JSON list of C-alpha atoms in Angstrom, two decimals:
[
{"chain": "A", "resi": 26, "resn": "UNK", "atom": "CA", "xyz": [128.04, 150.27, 38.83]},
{"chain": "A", "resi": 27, "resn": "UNK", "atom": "CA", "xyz": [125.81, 149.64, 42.05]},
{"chain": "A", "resi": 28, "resn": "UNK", "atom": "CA", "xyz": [123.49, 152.73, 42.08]},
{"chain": "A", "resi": 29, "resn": "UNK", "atom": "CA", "xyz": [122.58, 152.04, 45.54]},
{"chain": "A", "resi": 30, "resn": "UNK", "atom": "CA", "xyz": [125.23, 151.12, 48.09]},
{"chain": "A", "resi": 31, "resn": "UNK", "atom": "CA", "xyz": [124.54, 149.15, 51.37]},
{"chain": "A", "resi": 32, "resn": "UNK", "atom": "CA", "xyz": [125.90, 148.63, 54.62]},
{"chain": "A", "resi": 33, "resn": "UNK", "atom": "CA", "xyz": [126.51, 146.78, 56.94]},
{"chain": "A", "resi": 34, "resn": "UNK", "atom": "CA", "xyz": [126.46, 143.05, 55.12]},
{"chain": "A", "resi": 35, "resn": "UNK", "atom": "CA", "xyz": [125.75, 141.44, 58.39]},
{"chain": "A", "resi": 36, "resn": "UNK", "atom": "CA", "xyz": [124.52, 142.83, 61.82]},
{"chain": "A", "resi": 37, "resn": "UNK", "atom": "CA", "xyz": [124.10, 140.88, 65.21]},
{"chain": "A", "resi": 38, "resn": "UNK", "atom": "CA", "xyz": [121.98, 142.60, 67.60]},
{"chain": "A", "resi": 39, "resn": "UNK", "atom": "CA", "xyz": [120.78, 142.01, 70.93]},
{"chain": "A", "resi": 40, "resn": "UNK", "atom": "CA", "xyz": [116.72, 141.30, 71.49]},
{"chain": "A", "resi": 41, "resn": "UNK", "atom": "CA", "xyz": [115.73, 144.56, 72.34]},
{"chain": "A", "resi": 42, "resn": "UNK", "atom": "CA", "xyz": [118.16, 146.49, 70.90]},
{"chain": "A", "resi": 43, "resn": "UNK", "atom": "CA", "xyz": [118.64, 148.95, 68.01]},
{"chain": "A", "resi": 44, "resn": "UNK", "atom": "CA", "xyz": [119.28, 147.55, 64.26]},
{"chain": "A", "resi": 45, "resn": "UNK", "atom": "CA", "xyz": [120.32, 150.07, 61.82]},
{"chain": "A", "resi": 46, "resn": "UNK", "atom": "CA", "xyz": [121.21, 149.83, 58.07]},
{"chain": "A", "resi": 47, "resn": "UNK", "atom": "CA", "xyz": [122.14, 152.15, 55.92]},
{"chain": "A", "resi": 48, "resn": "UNK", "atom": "CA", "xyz": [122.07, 153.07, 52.42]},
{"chain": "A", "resi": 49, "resn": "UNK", "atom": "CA", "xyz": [123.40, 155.45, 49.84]},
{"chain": "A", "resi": 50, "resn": "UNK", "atom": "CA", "xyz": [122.51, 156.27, 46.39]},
{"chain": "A", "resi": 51, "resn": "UNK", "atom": "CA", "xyz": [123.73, 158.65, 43.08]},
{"chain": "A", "resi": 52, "resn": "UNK", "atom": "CA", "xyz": [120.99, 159.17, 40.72]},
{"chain": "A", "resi": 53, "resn": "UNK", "atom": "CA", "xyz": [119.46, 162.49, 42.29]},
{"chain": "A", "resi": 54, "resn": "UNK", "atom": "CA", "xyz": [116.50, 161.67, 39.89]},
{"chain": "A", "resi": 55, "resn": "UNK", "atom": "CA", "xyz": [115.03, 158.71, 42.51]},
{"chain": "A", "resi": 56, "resn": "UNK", "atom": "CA", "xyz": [111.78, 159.82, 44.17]},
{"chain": "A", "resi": 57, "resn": "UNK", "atom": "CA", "xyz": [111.02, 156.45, 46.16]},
{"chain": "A", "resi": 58, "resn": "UNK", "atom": "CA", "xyz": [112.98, 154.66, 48.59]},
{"chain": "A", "resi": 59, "resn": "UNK", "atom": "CA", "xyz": [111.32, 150.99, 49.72]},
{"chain": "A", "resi": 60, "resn": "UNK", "atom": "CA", "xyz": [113.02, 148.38, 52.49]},
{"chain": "A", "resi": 61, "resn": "UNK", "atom": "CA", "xyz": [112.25, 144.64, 51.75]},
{"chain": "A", "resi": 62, "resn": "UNK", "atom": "CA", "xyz": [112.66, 142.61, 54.17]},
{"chain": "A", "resi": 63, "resn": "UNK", "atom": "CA", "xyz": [113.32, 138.88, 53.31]},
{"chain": "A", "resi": 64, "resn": "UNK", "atom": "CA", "xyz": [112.79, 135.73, 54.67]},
{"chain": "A", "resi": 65, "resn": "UNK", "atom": "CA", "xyz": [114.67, 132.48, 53.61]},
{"chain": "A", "resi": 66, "resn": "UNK", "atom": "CA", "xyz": [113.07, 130.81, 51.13]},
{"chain": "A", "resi": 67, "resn": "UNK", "atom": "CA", "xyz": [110.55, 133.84, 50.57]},
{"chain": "A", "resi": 68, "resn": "UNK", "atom": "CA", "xyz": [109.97, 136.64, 48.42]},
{"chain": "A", "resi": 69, "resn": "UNK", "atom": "CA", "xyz": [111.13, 140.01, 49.25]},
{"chain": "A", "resi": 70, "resn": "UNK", "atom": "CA", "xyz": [108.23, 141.65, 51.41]},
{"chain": "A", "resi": 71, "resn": "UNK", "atom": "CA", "xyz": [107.57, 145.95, 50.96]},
{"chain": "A", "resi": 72, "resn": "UNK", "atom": "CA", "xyz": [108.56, 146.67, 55.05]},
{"chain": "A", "resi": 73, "resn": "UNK", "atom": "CA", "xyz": [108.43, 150.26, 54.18]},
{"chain": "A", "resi": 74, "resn": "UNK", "atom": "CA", "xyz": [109.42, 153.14, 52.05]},
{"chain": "A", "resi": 75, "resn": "UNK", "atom": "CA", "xyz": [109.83, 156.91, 51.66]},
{"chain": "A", "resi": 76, "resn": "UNK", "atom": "CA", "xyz": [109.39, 159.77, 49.06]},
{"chain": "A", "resi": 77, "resn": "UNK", "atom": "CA", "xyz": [112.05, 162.37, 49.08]},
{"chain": "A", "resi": 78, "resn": "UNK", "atom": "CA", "xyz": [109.61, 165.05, 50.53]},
{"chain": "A", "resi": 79, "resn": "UNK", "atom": "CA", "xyz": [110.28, 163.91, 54.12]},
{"chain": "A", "resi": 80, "resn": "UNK", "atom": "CA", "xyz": [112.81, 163.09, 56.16]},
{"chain": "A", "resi": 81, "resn": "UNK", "atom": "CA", "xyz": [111.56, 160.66, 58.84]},
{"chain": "A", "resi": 82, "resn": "UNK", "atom": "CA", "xyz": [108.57, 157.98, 58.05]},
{"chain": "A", "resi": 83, "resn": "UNK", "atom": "CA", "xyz": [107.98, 155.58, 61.50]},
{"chain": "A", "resi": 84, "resn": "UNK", "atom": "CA", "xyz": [105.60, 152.72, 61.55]},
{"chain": "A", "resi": 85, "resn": "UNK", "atom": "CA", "xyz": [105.69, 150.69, 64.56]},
{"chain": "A", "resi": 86, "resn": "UNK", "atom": "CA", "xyz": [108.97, 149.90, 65.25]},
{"chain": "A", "resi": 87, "resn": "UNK", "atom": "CA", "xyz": [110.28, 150.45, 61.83]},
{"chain": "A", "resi": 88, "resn": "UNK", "atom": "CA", "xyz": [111.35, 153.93, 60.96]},
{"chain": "A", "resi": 89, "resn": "UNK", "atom": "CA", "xyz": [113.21, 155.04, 57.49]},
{"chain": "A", "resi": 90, "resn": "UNK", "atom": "CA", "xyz": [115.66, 158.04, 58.02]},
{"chain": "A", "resi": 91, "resn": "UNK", "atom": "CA", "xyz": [116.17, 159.98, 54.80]},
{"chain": "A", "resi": 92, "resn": "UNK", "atom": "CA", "xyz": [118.57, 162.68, 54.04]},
{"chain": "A", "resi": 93, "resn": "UNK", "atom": "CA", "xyz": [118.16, 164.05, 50.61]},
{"chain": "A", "resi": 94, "resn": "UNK", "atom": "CA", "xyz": [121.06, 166.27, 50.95]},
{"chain": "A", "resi": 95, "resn": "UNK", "atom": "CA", "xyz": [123.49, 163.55, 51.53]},
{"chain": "A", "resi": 96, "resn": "UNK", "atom": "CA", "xyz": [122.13, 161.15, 49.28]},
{"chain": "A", "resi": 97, "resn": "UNK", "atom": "CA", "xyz": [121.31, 158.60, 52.45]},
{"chain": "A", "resi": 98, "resn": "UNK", "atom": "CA", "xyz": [118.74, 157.24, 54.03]},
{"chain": "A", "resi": 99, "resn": "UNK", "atom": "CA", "xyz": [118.33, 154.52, 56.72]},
{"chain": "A", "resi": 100, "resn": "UNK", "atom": "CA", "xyz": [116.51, 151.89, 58.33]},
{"chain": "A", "resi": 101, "resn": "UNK", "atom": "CA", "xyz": [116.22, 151.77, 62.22]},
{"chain": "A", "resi": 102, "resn": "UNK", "atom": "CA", "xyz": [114.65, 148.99, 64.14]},
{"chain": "A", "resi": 103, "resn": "UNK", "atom": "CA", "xyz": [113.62, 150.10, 67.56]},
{"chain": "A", "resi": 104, "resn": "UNK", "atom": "CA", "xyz": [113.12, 146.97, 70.17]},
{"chain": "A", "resi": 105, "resn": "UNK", "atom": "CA", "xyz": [114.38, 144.55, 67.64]},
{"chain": "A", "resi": 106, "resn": "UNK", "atom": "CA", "xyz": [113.24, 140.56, 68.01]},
{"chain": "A", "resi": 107, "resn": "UNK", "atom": "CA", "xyz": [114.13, 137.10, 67.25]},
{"chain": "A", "resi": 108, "resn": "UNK", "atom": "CA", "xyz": [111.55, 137.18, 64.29]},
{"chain": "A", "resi": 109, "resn": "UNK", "atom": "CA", "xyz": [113.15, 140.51, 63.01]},
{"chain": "A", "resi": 110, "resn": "UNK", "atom": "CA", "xyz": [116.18, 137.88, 61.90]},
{"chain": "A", "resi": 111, "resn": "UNK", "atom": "CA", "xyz": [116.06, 138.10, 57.68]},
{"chain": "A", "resi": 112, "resn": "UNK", "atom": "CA", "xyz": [117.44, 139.51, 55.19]},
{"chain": "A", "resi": 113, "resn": "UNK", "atom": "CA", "xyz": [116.57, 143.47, 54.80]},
{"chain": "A", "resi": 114, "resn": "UNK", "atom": "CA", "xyz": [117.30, 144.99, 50.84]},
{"chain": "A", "resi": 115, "resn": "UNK", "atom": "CA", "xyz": [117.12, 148.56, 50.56]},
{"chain": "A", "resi": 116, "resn": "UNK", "atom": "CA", "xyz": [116.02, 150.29, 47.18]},
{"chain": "A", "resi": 117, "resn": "UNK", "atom": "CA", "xyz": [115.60, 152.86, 44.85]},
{"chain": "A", "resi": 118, "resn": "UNK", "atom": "CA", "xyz": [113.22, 154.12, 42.00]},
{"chain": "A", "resi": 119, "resn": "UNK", "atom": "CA", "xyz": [111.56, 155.89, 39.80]},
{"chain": "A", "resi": 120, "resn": "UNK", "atom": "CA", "xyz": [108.37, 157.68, 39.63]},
{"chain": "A", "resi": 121, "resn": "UNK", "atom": "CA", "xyz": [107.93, 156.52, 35.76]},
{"chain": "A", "resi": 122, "resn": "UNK", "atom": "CA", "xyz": [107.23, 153.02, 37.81]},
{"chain": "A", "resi": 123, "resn": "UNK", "atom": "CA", "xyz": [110.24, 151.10, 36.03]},
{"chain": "A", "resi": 124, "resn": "UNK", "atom": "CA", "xyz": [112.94, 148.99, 37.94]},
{"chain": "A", "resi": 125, "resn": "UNK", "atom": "CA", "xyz": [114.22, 149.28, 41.13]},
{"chain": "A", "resi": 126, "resn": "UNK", "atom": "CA", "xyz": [117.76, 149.47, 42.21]},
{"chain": "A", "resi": 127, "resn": "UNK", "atom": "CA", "xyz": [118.37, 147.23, 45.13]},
{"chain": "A", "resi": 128, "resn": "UNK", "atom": "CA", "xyz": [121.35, 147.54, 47.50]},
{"chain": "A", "resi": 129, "resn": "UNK", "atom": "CA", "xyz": [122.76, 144.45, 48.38]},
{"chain": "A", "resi": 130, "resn": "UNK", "atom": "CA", "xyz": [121.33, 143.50, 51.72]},
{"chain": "A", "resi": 131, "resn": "UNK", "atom": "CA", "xyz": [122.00, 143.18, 54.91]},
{"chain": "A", "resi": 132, "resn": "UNK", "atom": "CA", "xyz": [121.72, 139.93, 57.27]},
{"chain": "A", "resi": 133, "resn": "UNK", "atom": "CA", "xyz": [120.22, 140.80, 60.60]},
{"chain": "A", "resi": 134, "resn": "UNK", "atom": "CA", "xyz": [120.66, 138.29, 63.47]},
{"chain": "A", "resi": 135, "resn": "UNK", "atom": "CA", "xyz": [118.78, 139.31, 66.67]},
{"chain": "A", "resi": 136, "resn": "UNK", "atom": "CA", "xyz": [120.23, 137.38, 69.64]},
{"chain": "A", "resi": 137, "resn": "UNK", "atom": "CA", "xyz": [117.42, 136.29, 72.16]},
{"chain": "B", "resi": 12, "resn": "UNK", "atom": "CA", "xyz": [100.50, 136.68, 51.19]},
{"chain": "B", "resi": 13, "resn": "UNK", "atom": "CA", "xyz": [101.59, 139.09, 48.35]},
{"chain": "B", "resi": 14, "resn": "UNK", "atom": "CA", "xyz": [98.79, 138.02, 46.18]},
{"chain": "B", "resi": 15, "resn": "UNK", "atom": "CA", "xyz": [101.58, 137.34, 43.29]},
{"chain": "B", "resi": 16, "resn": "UNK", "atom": "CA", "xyz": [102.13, 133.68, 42.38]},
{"chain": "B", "resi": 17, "resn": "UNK", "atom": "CA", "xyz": [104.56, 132.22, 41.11]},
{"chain": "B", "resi": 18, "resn": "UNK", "atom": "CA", "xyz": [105.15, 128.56, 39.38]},
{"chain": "B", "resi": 19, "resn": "UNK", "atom": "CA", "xyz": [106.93, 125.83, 39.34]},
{"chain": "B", "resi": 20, "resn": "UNK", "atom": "CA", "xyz": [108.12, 126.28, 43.03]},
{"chain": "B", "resi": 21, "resn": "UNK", "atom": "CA", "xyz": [111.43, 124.63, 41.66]},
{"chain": "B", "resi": 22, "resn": "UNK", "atom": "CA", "xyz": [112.94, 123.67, 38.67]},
{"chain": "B", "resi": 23, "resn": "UNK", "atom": "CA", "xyz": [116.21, 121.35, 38.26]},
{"chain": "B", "resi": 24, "resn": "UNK", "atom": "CA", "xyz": [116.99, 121.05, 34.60]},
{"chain": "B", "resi": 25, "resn": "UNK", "atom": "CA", "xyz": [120.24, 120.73, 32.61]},
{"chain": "B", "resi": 26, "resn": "UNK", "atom": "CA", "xyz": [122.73, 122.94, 30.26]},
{"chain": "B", "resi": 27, "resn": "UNK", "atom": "CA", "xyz": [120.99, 123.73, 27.13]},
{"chain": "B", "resi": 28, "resn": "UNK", "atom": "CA", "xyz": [118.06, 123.15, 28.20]},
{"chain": "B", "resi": 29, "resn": "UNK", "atom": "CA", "xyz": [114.90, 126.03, 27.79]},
{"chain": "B", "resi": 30, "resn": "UNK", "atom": "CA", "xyz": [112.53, 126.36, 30.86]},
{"chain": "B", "resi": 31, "resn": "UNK", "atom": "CA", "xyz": [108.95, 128.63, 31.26]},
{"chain": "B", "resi": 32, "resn": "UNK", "atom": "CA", "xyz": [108.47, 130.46, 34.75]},
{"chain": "B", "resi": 33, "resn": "UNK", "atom": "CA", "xyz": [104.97, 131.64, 35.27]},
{"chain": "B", "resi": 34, "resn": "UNK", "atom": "CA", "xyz": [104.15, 134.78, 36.87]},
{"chain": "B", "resi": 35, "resn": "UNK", "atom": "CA", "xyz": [100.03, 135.26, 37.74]},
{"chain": "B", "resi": 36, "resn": "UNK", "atom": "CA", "xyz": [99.99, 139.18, 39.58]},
{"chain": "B", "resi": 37, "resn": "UNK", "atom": "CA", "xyz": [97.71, 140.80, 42.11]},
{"chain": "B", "resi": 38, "resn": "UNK", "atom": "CA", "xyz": [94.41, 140.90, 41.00]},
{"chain": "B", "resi": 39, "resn": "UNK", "atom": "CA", "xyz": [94.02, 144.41, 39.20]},
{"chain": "B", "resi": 40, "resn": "UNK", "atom": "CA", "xyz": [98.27, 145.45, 38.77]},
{"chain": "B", "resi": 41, "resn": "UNK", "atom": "CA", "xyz": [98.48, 145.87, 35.25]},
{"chain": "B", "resi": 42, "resn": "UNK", "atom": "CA", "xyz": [102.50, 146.08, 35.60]},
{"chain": "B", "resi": 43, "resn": "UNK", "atom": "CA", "xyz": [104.99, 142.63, 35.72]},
{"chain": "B", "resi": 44, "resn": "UNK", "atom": "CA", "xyz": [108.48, 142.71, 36.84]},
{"chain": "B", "resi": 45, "resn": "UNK", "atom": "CA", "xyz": [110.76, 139.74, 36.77]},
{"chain": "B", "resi": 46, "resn": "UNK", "atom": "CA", "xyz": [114.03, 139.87, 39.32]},
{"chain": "B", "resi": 47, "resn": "UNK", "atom": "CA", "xyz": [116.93, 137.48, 39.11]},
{"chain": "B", "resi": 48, "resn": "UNK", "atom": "CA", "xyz": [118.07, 136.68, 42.75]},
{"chain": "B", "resi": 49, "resn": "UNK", "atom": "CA", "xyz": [121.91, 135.19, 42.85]},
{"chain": "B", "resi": 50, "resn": "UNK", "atom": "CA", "xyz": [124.61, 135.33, 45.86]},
{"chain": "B", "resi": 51, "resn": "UNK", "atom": "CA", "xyz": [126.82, 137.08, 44.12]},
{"chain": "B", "resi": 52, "resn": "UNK", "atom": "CA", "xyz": [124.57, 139.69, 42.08]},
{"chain": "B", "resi": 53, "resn": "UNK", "atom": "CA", "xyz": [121.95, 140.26, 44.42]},
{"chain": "B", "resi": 54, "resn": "UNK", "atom": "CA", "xyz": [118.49, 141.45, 43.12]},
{"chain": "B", "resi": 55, "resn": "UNK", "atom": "CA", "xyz": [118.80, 142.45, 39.68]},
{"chain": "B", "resi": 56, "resn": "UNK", "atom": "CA", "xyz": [116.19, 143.55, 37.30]},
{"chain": "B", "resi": 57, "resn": "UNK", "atom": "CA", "xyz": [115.35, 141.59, 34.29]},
{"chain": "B", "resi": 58, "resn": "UNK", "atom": "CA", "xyz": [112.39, 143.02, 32.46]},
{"chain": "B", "resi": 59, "resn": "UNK", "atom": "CA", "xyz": [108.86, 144.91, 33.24]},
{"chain": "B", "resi": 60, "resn": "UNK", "atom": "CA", "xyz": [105.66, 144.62, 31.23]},
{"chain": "B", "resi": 61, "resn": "UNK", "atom": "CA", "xyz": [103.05, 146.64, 31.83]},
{"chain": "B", "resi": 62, "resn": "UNK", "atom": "CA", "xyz": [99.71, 145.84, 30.10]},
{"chain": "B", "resi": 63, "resn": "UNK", "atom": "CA", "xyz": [100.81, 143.50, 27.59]},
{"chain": "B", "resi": 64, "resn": "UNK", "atom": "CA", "xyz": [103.77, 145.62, 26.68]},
{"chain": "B", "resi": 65, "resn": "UNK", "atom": "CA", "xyz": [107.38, 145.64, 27.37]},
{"chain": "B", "resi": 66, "resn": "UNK", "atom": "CA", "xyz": [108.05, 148.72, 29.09]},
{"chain": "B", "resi": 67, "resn": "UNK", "atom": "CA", "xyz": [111.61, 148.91, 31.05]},
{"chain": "B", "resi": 68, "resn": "UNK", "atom": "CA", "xyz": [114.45, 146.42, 30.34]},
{"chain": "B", "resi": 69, "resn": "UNK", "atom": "CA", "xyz": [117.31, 146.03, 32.39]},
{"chain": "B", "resi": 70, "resn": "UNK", "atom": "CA", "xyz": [120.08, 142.97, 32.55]},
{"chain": "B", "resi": 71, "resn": "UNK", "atom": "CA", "xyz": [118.37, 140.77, 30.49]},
{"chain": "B", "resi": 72, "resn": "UNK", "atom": "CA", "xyz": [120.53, 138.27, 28.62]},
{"chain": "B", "resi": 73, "resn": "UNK", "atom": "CA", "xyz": [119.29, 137.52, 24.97]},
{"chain": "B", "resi": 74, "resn": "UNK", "atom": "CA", "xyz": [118.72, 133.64, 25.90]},
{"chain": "B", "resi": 75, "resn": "UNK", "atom": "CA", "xyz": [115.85, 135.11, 28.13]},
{"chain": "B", "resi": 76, "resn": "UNK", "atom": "CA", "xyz": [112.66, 136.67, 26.87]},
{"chain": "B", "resi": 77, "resn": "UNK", "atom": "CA", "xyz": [109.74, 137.42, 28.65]},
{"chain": "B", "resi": 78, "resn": "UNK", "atom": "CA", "xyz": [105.94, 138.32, 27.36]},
{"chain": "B", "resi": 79, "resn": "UNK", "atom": "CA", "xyz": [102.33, 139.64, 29.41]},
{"chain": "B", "resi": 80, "resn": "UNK", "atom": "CA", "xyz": [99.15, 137.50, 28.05]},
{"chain": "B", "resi": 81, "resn": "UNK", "atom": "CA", "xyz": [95.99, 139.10, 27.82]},
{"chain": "B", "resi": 82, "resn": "UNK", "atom": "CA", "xyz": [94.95, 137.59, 31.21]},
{"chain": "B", "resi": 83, "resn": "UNK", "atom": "CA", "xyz": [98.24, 139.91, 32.54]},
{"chain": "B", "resi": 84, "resn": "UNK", "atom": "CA", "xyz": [100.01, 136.95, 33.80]},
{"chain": "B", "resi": 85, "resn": "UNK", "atom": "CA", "xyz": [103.84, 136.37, 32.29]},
{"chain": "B", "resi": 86, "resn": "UNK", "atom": "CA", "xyz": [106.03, 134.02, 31.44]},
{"chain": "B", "resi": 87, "resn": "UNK", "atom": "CA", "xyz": [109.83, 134.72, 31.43]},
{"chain": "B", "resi": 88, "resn": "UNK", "atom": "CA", "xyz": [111.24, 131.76, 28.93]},
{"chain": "B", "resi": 89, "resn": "UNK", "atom": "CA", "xyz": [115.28, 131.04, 29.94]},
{"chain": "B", "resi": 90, "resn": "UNK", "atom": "CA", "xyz": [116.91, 129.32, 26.85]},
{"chain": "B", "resi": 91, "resn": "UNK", "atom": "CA", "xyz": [120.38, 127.35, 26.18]},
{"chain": "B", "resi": 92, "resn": "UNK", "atom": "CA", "xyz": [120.54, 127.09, 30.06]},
{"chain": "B", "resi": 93, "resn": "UNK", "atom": "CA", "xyz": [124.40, 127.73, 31.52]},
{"chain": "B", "resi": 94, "resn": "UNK", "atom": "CA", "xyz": [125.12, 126.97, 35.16]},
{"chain": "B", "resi": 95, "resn": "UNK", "atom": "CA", "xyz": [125.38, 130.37, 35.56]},
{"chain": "B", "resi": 96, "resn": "UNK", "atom": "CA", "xyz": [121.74, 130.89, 35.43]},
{"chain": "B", "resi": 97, "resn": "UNK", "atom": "CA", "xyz": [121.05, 129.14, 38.50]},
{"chain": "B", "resi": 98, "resn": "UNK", "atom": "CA", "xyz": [119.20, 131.13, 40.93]},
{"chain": "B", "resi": 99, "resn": "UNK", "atom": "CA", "xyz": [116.11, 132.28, 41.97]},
{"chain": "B", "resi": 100, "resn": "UNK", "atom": "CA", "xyz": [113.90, 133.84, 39.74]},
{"chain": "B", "resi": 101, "resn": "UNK", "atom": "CA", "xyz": [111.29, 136.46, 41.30]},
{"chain": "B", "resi": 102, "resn": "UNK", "atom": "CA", "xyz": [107.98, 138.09, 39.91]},
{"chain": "B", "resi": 103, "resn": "UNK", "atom": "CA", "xyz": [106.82, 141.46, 41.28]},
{"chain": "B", "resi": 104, "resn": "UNK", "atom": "CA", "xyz": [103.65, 143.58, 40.64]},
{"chain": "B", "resi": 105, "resn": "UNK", "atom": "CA", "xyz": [102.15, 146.90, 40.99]},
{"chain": "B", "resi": 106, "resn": "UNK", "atom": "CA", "xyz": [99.43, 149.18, 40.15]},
{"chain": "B", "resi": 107, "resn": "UNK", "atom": "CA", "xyz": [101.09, 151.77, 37.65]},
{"chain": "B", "resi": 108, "resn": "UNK", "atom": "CA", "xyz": [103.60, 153.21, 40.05]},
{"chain": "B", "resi": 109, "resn": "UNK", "atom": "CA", "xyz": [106.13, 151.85, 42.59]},
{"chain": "B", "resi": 110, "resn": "UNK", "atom": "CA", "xyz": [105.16, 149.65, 45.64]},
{"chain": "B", "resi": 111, "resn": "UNK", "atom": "CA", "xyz": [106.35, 146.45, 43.75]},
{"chain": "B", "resi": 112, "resn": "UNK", "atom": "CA", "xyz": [105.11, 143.57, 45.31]},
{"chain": "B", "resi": 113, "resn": "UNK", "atom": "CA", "xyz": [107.31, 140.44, 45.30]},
{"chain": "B", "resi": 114, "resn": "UNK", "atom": "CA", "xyz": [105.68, 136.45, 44.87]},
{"chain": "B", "resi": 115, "resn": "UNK", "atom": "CA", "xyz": [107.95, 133.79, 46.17]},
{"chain": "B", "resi": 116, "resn": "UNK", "atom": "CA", "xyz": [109.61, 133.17, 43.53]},
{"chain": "B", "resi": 117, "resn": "UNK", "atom": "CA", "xyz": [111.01, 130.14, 41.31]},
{"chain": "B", "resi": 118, "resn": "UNK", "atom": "CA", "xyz": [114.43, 128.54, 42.28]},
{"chain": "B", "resi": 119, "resn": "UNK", "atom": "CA", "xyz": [116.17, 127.17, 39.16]},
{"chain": "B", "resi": 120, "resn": "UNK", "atom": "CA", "xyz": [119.39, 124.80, 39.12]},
{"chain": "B", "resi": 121, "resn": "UNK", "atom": "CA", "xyz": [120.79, 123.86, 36.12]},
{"chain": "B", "resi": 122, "resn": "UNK", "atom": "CA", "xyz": [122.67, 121.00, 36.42]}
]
């Protein structure tokens, strides 16, 4: 059973457009919600996360959407670029600090 | 950088065979994770240790076992090797809660 749910696979953007991916999750007990953003041949890299307690975290151009009421929360990538091309892996966890559950990522191409 | 590192780089080795990975983590996380990254399973959890103890399992098959030295590095020890358990083979750390951070893992293919 995939306890958190991702979509799209794949996305092909435009530079300077808007990427967006979106997860969902069941367990109601999660309390932290990191994006990983992955490079071939890399280890997954902590882009950003969220706690339940808010609905909207921004950093630069990264900004994590979360509705607690749907059980969803999203990534947005404002001005996407070339270099923003990986692989980005949503996921969900615990506050006891055990495993996460990872979606199942999404390839983003960004078109020059 | 993550700080977390991670040998051998790669591994080829053959069925049956029984390989070590070695896991160092950032300097002062007392908890280990260990991932297994396929194409067709994604990033699934294997096993956490946390201060020399095992303290979360999750998909872990019995051939694999995993164990935090004093120093707090790990090994995670894959026996009777299948084909299947090609892949690559990431190491994570954290301070006690969340913000897991990911080295760059070992890619193992069993021939």
């Amino acid at each position: 059973q995939q306890q958190v749910k991702q979509s799209p696979q794949s996305l092909i953007v435009q530079k300077g457009g808007i990427s967006i991916i979106n997860c969902a999750y069941e367990n109601t007990a999660f309390d932290y919600f990191p994006w990983y953003q992955q490079f071939p041949g890399k280890g997954p890299a902590l882009l950003i996360a969220i706690r339940p307690d808010v609905s909207e975290k921004k950093e630069g151009r990264f900004t994590i959407s979360f509705n607690k009421s749907a059980k969803q929360f999203s990534l947005h990538i404002m001005d996407s670029q070339p270099g923003d091309s990986a692989t980005y892996f949503c996921a969900a966890g615990l506050n006891t600090g055990n495993q996460f559950y990872f979606g199942t990522g999404t390839s983003l191409t960004v078109i020059p | 950088d993550s700080g977390v590192t991670q040998t051998p780089k790669h591994l080829i080795t053959a069925t049956g065979q029984r390989v070590t990975l070695r896991c160092s983590p950032r300097s002062g996380d007392l908890s280990v994770y260990w991932y297994q990254q396929s194409l067709d399973q994604g990033l699934q959890f294997l096993i956490q240790y946390y201060n020399g103890e095992e303290r979360a399992k999750g998909n872990i098959l019995e051939r694999f076992s995993a164990q935090q030295f004093p120093d707090l590095h790990s090994e995670l020890n894959l026996s009777s090797l299948e084909l299947g358990d090609s892949a690559l083979y990431f190491c994570a750390s954290s301070a006690l809660y969340n913000e897991q951070f990911f080295g760059p893992g070992t890619r193992l293919t069993v021939l």
